[in-house]
PDB file of C-alpha atoms in Angstrom:
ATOM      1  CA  UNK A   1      42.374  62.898  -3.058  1.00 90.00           C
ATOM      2  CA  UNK A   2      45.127  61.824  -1.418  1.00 95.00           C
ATOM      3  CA  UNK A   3      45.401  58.444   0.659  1.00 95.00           C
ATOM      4  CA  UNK A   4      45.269  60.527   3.836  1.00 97.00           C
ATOM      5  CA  UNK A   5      42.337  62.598   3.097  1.00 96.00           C
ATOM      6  CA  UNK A   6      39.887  59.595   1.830  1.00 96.00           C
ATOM      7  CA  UNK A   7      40.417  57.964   5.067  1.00 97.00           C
ATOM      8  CA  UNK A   8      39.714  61.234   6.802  1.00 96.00           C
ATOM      9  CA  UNK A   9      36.544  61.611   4.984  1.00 95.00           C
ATOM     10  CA  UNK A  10      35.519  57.715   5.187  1.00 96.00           C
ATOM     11  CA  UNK A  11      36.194  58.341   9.011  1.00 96.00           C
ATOM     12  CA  UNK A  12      33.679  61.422   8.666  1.00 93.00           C
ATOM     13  CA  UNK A  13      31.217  59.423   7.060  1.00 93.00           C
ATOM     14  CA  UNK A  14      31.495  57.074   9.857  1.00 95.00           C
ATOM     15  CA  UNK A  15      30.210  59.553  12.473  1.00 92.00           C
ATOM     16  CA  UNK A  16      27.472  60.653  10.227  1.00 89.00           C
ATOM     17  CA  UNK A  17      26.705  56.677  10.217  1.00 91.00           C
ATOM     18  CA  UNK A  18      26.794  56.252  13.864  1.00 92.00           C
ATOM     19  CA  UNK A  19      24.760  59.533  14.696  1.00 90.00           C
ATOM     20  CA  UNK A  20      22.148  58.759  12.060  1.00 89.00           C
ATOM     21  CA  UNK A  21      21.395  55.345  12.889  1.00 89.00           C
ATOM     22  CA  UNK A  22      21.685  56.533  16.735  1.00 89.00           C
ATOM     23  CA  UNK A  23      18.670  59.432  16.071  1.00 88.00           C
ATOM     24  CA  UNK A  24      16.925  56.921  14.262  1.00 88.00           C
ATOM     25  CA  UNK A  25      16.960  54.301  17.089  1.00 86.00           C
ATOM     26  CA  UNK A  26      17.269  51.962  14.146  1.00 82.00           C
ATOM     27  CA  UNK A  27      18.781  50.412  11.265  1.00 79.00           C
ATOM     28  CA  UNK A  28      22.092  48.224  11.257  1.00 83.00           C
ATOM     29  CA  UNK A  29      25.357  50.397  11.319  1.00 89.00           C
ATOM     30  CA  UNK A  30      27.555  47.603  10.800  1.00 90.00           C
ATOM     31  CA  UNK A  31      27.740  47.023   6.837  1.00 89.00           C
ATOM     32  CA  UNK A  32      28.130  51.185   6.126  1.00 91.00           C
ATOM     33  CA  UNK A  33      30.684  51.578   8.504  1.00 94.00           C
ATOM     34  CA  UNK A  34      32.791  48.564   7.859  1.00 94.00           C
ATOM     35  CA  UNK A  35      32.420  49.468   4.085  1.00 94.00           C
ATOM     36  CA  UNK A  36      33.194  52.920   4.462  1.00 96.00           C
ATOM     37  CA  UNK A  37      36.755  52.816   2.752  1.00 96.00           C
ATOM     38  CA  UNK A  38      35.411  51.092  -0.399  1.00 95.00           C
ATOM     39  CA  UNK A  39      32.737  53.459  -1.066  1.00 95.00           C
ATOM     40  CA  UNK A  40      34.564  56.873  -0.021  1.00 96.00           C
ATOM     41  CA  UNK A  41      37.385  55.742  -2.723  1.00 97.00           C
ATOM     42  CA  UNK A  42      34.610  54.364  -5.166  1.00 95.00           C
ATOM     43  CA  UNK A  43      32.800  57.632  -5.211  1.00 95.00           C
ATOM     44  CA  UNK A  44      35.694  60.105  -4.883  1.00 95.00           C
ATOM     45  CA  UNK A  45      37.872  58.137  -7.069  1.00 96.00           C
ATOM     46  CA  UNK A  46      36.470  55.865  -9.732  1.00 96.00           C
ATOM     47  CA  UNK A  47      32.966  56.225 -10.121  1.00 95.00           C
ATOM     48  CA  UNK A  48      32.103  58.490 -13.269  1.00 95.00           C
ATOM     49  CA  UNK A  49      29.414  60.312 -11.561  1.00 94.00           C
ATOM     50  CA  UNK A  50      28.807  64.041 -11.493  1.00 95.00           C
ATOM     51  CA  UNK A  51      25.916  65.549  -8.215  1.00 96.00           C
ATOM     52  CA  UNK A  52      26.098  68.882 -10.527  1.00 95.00           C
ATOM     53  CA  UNK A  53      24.379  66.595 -13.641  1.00 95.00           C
ATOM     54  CA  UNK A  54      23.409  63.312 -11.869  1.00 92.00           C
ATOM     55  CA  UNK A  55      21.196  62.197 -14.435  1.00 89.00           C
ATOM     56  CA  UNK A  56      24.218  63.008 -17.691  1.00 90.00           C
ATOM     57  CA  UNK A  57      24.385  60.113 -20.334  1.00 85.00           C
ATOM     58  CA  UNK A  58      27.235  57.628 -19.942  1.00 85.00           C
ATOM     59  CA  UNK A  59      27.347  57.653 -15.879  1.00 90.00           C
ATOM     60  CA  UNK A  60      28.159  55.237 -13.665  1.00 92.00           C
ATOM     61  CA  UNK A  61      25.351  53.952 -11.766  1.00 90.00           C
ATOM     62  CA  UNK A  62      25.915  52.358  -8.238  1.00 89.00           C
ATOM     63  CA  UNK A  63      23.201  49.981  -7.484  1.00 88.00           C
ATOM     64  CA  UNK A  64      22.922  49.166  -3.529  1.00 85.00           C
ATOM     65  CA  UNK A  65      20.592  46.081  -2.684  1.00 81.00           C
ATOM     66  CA  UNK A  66      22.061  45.539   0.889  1.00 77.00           C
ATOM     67  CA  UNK A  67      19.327  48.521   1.860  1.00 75.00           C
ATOM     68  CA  UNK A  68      20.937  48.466   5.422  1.00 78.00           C
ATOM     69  CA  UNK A  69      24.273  50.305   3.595  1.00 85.00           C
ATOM     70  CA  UNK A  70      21.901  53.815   3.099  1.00 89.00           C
ATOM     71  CA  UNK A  71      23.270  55.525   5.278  1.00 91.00           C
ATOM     72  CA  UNK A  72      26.742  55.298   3.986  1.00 91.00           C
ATOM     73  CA  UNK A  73      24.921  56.212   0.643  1.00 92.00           C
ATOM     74  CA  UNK A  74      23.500  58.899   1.896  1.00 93.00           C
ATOM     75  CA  UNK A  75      26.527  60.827   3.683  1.00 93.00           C
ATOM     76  CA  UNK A  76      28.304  60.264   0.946  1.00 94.00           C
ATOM     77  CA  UNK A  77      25.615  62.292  -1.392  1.00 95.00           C
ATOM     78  CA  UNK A  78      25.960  64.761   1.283  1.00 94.00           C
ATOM     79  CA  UNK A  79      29.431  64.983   1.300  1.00 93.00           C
ATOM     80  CA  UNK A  80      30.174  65.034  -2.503  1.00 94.00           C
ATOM     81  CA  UNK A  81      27.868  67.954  -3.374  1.00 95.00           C
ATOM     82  CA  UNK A  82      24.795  66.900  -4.328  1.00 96.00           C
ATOM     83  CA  UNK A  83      22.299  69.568  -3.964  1.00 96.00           C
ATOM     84  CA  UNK A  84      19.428  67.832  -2.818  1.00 96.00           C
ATOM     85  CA  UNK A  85      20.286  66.340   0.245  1.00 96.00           C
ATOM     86  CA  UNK A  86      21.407  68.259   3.364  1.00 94.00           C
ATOM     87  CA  UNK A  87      22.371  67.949   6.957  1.00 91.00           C
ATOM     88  CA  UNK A  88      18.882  68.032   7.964  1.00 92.00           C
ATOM     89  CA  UNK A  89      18.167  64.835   5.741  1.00 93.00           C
ATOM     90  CA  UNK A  90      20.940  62.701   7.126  1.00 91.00           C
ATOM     91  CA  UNK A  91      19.714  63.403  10.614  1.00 90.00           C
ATOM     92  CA  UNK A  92      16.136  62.604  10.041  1.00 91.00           C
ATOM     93  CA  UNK A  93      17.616  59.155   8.301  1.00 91.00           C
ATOM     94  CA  UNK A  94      14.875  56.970   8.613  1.00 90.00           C
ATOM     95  CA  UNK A  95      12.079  58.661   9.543  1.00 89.00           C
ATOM     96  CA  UNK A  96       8.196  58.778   8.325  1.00 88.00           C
ATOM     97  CA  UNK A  97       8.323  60.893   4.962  1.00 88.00           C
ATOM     98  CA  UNK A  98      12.206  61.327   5.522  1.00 91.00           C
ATOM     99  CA  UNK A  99      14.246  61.288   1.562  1.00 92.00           C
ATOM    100  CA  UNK A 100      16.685  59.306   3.619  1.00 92.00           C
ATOM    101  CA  UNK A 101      14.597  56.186   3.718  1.00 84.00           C
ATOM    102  CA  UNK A 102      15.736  52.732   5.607  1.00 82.00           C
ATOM    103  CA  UNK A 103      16.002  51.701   2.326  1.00 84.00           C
ATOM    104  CA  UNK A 104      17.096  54.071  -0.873  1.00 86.00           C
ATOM    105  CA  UNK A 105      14.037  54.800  -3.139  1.00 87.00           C
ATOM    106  CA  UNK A 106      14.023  55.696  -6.670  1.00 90.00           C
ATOM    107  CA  UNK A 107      12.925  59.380  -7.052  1.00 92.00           C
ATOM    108  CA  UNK A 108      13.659  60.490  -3.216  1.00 93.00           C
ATOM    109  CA  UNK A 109      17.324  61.406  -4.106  1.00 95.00           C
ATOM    110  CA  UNK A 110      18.884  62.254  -7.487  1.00 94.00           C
ATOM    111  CA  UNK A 111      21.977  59.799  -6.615  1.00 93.00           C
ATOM    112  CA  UNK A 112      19.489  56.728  -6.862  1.00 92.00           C
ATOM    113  CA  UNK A 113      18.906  55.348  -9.592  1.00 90.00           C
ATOM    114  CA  UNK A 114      16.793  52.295  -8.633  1.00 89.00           C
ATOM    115  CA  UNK A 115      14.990  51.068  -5.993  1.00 87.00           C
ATOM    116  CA  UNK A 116      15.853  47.101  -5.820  1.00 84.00           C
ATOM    117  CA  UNK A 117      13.285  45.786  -3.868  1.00 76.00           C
ATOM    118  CA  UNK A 118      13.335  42.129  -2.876  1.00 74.00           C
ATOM    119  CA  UNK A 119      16.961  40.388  -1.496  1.00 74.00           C
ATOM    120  CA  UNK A 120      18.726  39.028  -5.174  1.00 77.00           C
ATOM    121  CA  UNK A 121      16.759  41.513  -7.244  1.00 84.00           C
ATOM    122  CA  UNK A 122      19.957  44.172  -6.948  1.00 86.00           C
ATOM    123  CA  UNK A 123      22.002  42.127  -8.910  1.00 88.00           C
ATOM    124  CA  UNK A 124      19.298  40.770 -11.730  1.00 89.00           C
ATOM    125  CA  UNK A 125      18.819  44.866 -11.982  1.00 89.00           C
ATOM    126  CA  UNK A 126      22.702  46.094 -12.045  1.00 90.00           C
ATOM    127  CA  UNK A 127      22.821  43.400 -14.754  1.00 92.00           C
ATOM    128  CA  UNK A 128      19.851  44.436 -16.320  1.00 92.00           C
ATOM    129  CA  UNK A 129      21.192  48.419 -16.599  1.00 91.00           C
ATOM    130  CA  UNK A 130      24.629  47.461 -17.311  1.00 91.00           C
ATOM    131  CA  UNK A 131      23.286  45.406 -20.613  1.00 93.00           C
ATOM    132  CA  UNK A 132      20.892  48.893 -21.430  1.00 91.00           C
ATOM    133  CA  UNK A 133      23.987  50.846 -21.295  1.00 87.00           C
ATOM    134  CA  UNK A 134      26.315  48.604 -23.587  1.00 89.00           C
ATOM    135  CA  UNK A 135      23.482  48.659 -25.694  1.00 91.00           C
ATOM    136  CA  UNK A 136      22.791  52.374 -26.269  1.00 85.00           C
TER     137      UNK A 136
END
């Protein structure tokens, strides 16, 4: 992508941000869309991750602990393809029984690949999967 069109589509994602966490009447908007550049040019641009094959050997995995960043997570799955998420998700962000949780769970979305529970524990884990994957 060029420079031009990631911002366009980290601008995107910023709506989707604002009008999830609006429905919601909840969550903290703040960290997704102020991080919205990093992650639209991590995940279009560097991040060896594929939504047709999410789970192929030798990906990268993306481990978010700051929970309150989901729903930059999510538009992003959204927006890159994935086929398990759809527009319907993102606006139910939040919600009882919702895949779009406050928080991203293991199992409710094939781009998560851990659910990191407790503030610190994202890091012990990243460092924890990173170490399994030099290993293999």
């Amino acid at each position: 992508m060029t420079t031009a069109e990631l911002k366009k589509t980290a601008n995107e994602v910023r709506k989707g941000i604002i009008k999830s966490t609006h429905a919601a009447k909840s969550g903290h908007p703040g960290g997704s869309l102020s991080a919205a550049d990093i992650y639209t040019y991590l995940y279009f641009e560097e991040l060896n991750i594929d939504p047709k094959d999410p789970k192929k050997a030798d990906r990268d995995r993306f481990v978010l602990s700051a929970g309150h960043g989901s729903t930059l997570l999510y538009a992003l799955f959204y927006l890159m393809g994935y086929k398990d998420i759809n527009l319907e998700d993102l606006k139910n962000f939040r919600q009882l029984g919702s895949k779009t949780a406050g928080h991203p769970e293991y199992g409710h979305l094939e781009g998560i690949d851990i659910t990191t529970g407790p503030l610190g524990q994202g890091i012990a884990s990243s460092v924890g999967m990173a170490l399994a994957e030099r290993i293999i």
